[in-house]
């Protein structure tokens, strides 16, 4: 068993995947230091959900870093570009969609790496998924492995002998598998938010790629979907 006081930095967005990832980090015996990133995303309600999730799961160290990626642009999540809706599953599995945020996970993991070095942690958790995902290159295992190698070269701790490990426990799981694991760990998915284009009340559109993958996951897992959708979604 791990020392219950051993820290791990967990990237937490308030979504289904990152919330499950947090629960898994706690189950592994880590004391989570949660990091959420306000990057100018149109679905900023996820930050409120992240704070609520952290509180519900007993996290005592929750931090928010602000990085204005609207100045970078290039994504429907940060620029004045329509979020794709009603895409068939076969279309989601080909190409990189406009909801991809340029280098987002590289940036997020770099922030988490800096925080880990600051708090004396060598373990990082990120809820990337390489099975039920929408074509994002920074969700692949190759990216995670490359980042681990880079972390040794890029930090004082790495140069002095620390070997950082980036845990991506959801990588080979389907969305249904993730939901089943979260249910086993007692996750309340009603607290989470996955939609790329919510309304002013924070309700999910039910039609973007993220909503479609989430909804299908609950159906395949045989678990009631607690998501609040807009009328008619």
Short mmCIF file of C-alpha atoms in Angstrom, two decimals:
data_model
loop_
_atom_site.label_atom_id
_atom_site.label_comp_id
_atom_site.label_asym_id
_atom_site.label_seq_id
_atom_site.Cartn_x
_atom_site.Cartn_y
_atom_site.Cartn_z
CA UNK A 1 0.00 0.00 0.00
CA UNK A 2 1.11 3.52 -0.67
CA UNK A 3 1.75 5.94 2.13
CA UNK A 4 -1.62 7.65 2.56
CA UNK A 5 0.20 10.98 2.75
CA UNK A 6 1.97 10.59 -0.59
CA UNK A 7 0.73 13.38 -2.84
CA UNK A 8 -0.35 13.20 -6.44
CA UNK A 9 -1.37 16.12 -8.61
CA UNK A 10 -4.69 15.38 -10.30
CA UNK A 11 -5.89 17.45 -13.25
CA UNK A 12 -9.59 18.00 -12.57
CA UNK A 13 -12.01 19.52 -15.06
CA UNK A 14 -15.24 18.54 -13.36
CA UNK A 15 -16.04 16.14 -16.19
CA UNK A 16 -16.87 12.46 -16.06
CA UNK A 17 -13.38 11.23 -16.91
CA UNK A 18 -11.34 13.48 -14.63
CA UNK A 19 -13.73 12.86 -11.72
CA UNK A 20 -13.32 9.11 -12.13
CA UNK A 21 -9.57 9.63 -12.35
CA UNK A 22 -9.61 11.52 -9.05
CA UNK A 23 -11.56 8.72 -7.38
CA UNK A 24 -9.03 6.20 -8.69
CA UNK A 25 -6.11 8.26 -7.38
CA UNK A 26 -7.70 8.32 -3.94
CA UNK A 27 -8.40 4.58 -4.11
CA UNK A 28 -4.71 4.04 -4.91
CA UNK A 29 -3.81 5.69 -1.62
CA UNK A 30 -2.69 9.10 -2.83
CA UNK A 31 -3.50 12.44 -1.21
CA UNK A 32 -4.73 14.45 -4.22
CA UNK A 33 -3.69 17.99 -4.98
CA UNK A 34 -6.28 18.99 -7.58
CA UNK A 35 -5.55 21.45 -10.36
CA UNK A 36 -8.25 22.99 -12.54
CA UNK A 37 -7.45 25.33 -15.42
CA UNK A 38 -9.52 28.33 -16.45
CA UNK A 39 -8.41 28.75 -20.05
CA UNK A 40 -11.23 30.81 -21.49
CA UNK A 41 -13.37 27.77 -22.29
CA UNK A 42 -16.97 28.48 -23.27
CA UNK A 43 -18.08 25.67 -20.95
CA UNK A 44 -16.69 27.42 -17.86
CA UNK A 45 -19.40 25.82 -15.73
CA UNK A 46 -17.01 22.87 -15.55
CA UNK A 47 -14.85 24.88 -13.12
CA UNK A 48 -17.76 25.15 -10.68
CA UNK A 49 -18.32 21.42 -11.03
CA UNK A 50 -14.63 20.72 -10.46
CA UNK A 51 -14.68 22.63 -7.18
CA UNK A 52 -17.81 20.78 -6.09
CA UNK A 53 -16.35 17.41 -7.04
CA UNK A 54 -13.15 18.11 -5.13
CA UNK A 55 -15.11 19.10 -2.05
CA UNK A 56 -17.37 16.04 -2.27
CA UNK A 57 -14.38 13.72 -2.58
CA UNK A 58 -12.65 15.23 0.42
CA UNK A 59 -9.88 17.08 -1.39
CA UNK A 60 -8.28 19.71 0.86
CA UNK A 61 -5.94 21.25 -1.74
CA UNK A 62 -7.80 22.52 -4.81
CA UNK A 63 -6.22 25.11 -7.05
CA UNK A 64 -7.26 27.00 -10.18
CA UNK A 65 -4.73 28.39 -12.64
CA UNK A 66 -5.87 30.93 -15.23
CA UNK A 67 -4.34 30.80 -18.72
CA UNK A 68 -6.11 32.81 -21.41
CA UNK A 69 -6.14 30.53 -24.44
CA UNK A 70 -8.66 32.71 -26.25
CA UNK A 71 -5.61 34.68 -27.32
CA UNK A 72 -4.33 31.54 -29.03
CA UNK A 73 -7.63 30.50 -30.58
CA UNK A 74 -7.93 27.69 -33.06
CA UNK A 75 -10.69 25.80 -31.27
CA UNK A 76 -14.47 25.92 -31.01
CA UNK A 77 -13.99 25.81 -27.23
CA UNK A 78 -12.04 29.06 -27.10
CA UNK A 79 -12.98 30.99 -30.24
CA UNK A 80 -16.13 32.20 -31.97
CA UNK A 81 -16.56 28.93 -33.86
CA UNK A 82 -19.64 26.76 -33.75
CA UNK A 83 -19.39 23.55 -31.74
CA UNK A 84 -20.18 20.59 -34.04
CA UNK A 85 -23.49 18.89 -33.24
CA UNK A 86 -25.17 15.59 -34.11
CA UNK A 87 -22.08 13.99 -35.61
CA UNK A 88 -22.39 10.24 -36.23
CA UNK A 89 -20.03 8.02 -34.26
CA UNK A 90 -18.10 6.94 -37.35
CA UNK A 91 -17.34 10.60 -38.14
CA UNK A 92 -16.07 11.18 -34.59
CA UNK A 93 -13.53 8.38 -35.03
CA UNK A 94 -11.87 10.03 -38.07
CA UNK A 95 -9.83 13.21 -38.11
CA UNK A 96 -9.26 15.84 -35.45
CA UNK A 97 -12.35 17.93 -34.69
CA UNK A 98 -12.51 21.71 -34.30
CA UNK A 99 -13.11 21.23 -30.55
CA UNK A 100 -9.45 20.22 -30.23
CA UNK A 101 -7.64 22.95 -28.26
CA UNK A 102 -4.09 23.34 -29.60
CA UNK A 103 -1.55 21.73 -27.23
CA UNK A 104 -4.02 21.86 -24.31
CA UNK A 105 -2.98 18.66 -22.58
CA UNK A 106 0.70 19.48 -23.06
CA UNK A 107 0.03 22.80 -21.34
CA UNK A 108 -2.12 21.28 -18.59
CA UNK A 109 0.43 18.60 -17.80
CA UNK A 110 3.20 21.19 -17.75
CA UNK A 111 1.25 23.17 -15.15
CA UNK A 112 0.62 19.98 -13.19
CA UNK A 113 4.31 19.10 -13.42
CA UNK A 114 5.29 22.48 -12.02
CA UNK A 115 2.80 22.08 -9.18
CA UNK A 116 4.05 18.55 -8.48
CA UNK A 117 7.61 19.79 -8.22
CA UNK A 118 6.46 22.57 -5.91
CA UNK A 119 4.58 20.27 -3.50
CA UNK A 120 7.09 17.43 -3.63
CA UNK A 121 4.97 15.00 -5.65
CA UNK A 122 6.24 12.70 -8.38
CA UNK A 123 2.86 11.36 -9.53
CA UNK A 124 0.46 13.13 -11.89
CA UNK A 125 -3.03 11.96 -12.89
CA UNK A 126 -4.83 12.91 -16.07
CA UNK A 127 -8.14 11.53 -17.32
CA UNK A 128 -7.28 11.13 -20.99
CA UNK A 129 -9.01 8.32 -22.84
CA UNK A 130 -7.77 6.73 -26.05
CA UNK A 131 -10.78 4.51 -26.78
CA UNK A 132 -13.97 6.59 -26.62
CA UNK A 133 -12.52 9.94 -27.63
CA UNK A 134 -13.01 12.43 -30.43
CA UNK A 135 -9.71 12.14 -32.24
CA UNK A 136 -7.51 14.26 -29.96
CA UNK A 137 -3.80 13.54 -30.49
CA UNK A 138 -2.94 14.53 -26.90
CA UNK A 139 -5.07 11.69 -25.50
CA UNK A 140 -2.83 8.96 -26.91
CA UNK A 141 -0.50 6.77 -24.79
CA UNK A 142 2.44 7.86 -26.98
CA UNK A 143 1.90 11.43 -25.82
CA UNK A 144 1.82 10.43 -22.15
CA UNK A 145 5.02 8.40 -22.49
CA UNK A 146 6.79 11.25 -24.27
CA UNK A 147 5.71 13.71 -21.58
CA UNK A 148 7.11 11.47 -18.84
CA UNK A 149 10.46 11.41 -20.62
CA UNK A 150 10.39 15.18 -21.06
CA UNK A 151 9.54 15.75 -17.37
CA UNK A 152 12.87 14.25 -16.32
CA UNK A 153 14.77 16.67 -18.56
CA UNK A 154 12.68 19.76 -17.85
CA UNK A 155 12.73 19.95 -14.04
CA UNK A 156 15.19 20.43 -11.22
CA UNK A 157 13.67 17.44 -9.44
CA UNK A 158 14.12 15.31 -12.56
CA UNK A 159 17.75 16.28 -12.97
CA UNK A 160 18.30 15.40 -9.30
CA UNK A 161 16.85 11.93 -9.70
CA UNK A 162 13.07 12.16 -9.36
CA UNK A 163 11.21 10.01 -11.86
CA UNK A 164 7.83 11.53 -12.55
CA UNK A 165 5.00 9.20 -13.46
CA UNK A 166 1.99 10.34 -15.42
CA UNK A 167 -0.94 8.08 -14.58
CA UNK A 168 -3.58 7.80 -17.30
CA UNK A 169 -5.67 4.98 -15.83
CA UNK A 170 -8.60 5.53 -18.20
CA UNK A 171 -6.55 5.30 -21.38
CA UNK A 172 -7.58 1.81 -22.45
CA UNK A 173 -11.12 1.91 -21.06
CA UNK A 174 -14.39 2.48 -22.88
CA UNK A 175 -16.72 5.18 -21.57
CA UNK A 176 -18.98 2.43 -20.20
CA UNK A 177 -16.02 0.85 -18.40
CA UNK A 178 -15.11 4.21 -16.89
CA UNK A 179 -18.65 4.74 -15.62
CA UNK A 180 -18.80 1.25 -14.12
CA UNK A 181 -15.49 1.83 -12.33
CA UNK A 182 -16.66 5.20 -11.05
CA UNK A 183 -19.88 3.69 -9.75
CA UNK A 184 -17.85 1.02 -7.95
CA UNK A 185 -15.85 3.80 -6.31
CA UNK A 186 -18.99 5.72 -5.32
CA UNK A 187 -18.73 8.58 -7.82
CA UNK A 188 -21.86 10.72 -8.14
CA UNK A 189 -21.89 11.55 -11.85
CA UNK A 190 -24.72 14.01 -11.31
CA UNK A 191 -22.04 16.41 -10.06
CA UNK A 192 -20.06 16.26 -13.29
CA UNK A 193 -20.25 18.24 -16.51
CA UNK A 194 -19.04 17.13 -19.95
CA UNK A 195 -20.89 19.31 -22.48
CA UNK A 196 -18.93 21.59 -24.81
CA UNK A 197 -21.83 23.98 -25.39
CA UNK A 198 -24.06 24.26 -22.30
CA UNK A 199 -26.84 26.80 -21.92
CA UNK A 200 -26.80 29.69 -19.44
CA UNK A 201 -28.15 27.41 -16.73
CA UNK A 202 -25.29 24.97 -17.23
CA UNK A 203 -27.48 22.31 -18.82
CA UNK A 204 -25.89 20.02 -21.39
CA UNK A 205 -26.81 20.42 -25.06
CA UNK A 206 -27.05 16.66 -25.59
CA UNK A 207 -25.79 17.02 -29.17
CA UNK A 208 -22.05 17.77 -29.13
CA UNK A 209 -19.47 14.97 -29.39
CA UNK A 210 -18.83 14.97 -25.65
CA UNK A 211 -22.54 14.69 -24.81
CA UNK A 212 -22.99 11.90 -27.35
CA UNK A 213 -20.09 9.87 -26.00
CA UNK A 214 -21.23 10.44 -22.42
CA UNK A 215 -24.84 9.46 -23.14
CA UNK A 216 -23.77 6.32 -25.03
CA UNK A 217 -21.48 5.41 -22.12
CA UNK A 218 -24.31 5.45 -19.61
CA UNK A 219 -26.51 3.41 -21.95
CA UNK A 220 -23.84 0.77 -22.49
CA UNK A 221 -22.99 0.66 -18.79
CA UNK A 222 -26.65 0.12 -17.92
CA UNK A 223 -26.52 3.09 -15.55
CA UNK A 224 -29.17 5.85 -15.46
CA UNK A 225 -27.84 9.07 -16.98
CA UNK A 226 -28.06 11.86 -14.36
CA UNK A 227 -27.15 14.62 -16.84
CA UNK A 228 -29.39 17.69 -17.02
CA UNK A 229 -30.03 18.30 -20.71
CA UNK A 230 -31.66 21.28 -22.38
CA UNK A 231 -35.29 20.82 -23.39
CA UNK A 232 -35.61 18.55 -26.39
CA UNK A 233 -31.94 17.46 -26.36
#
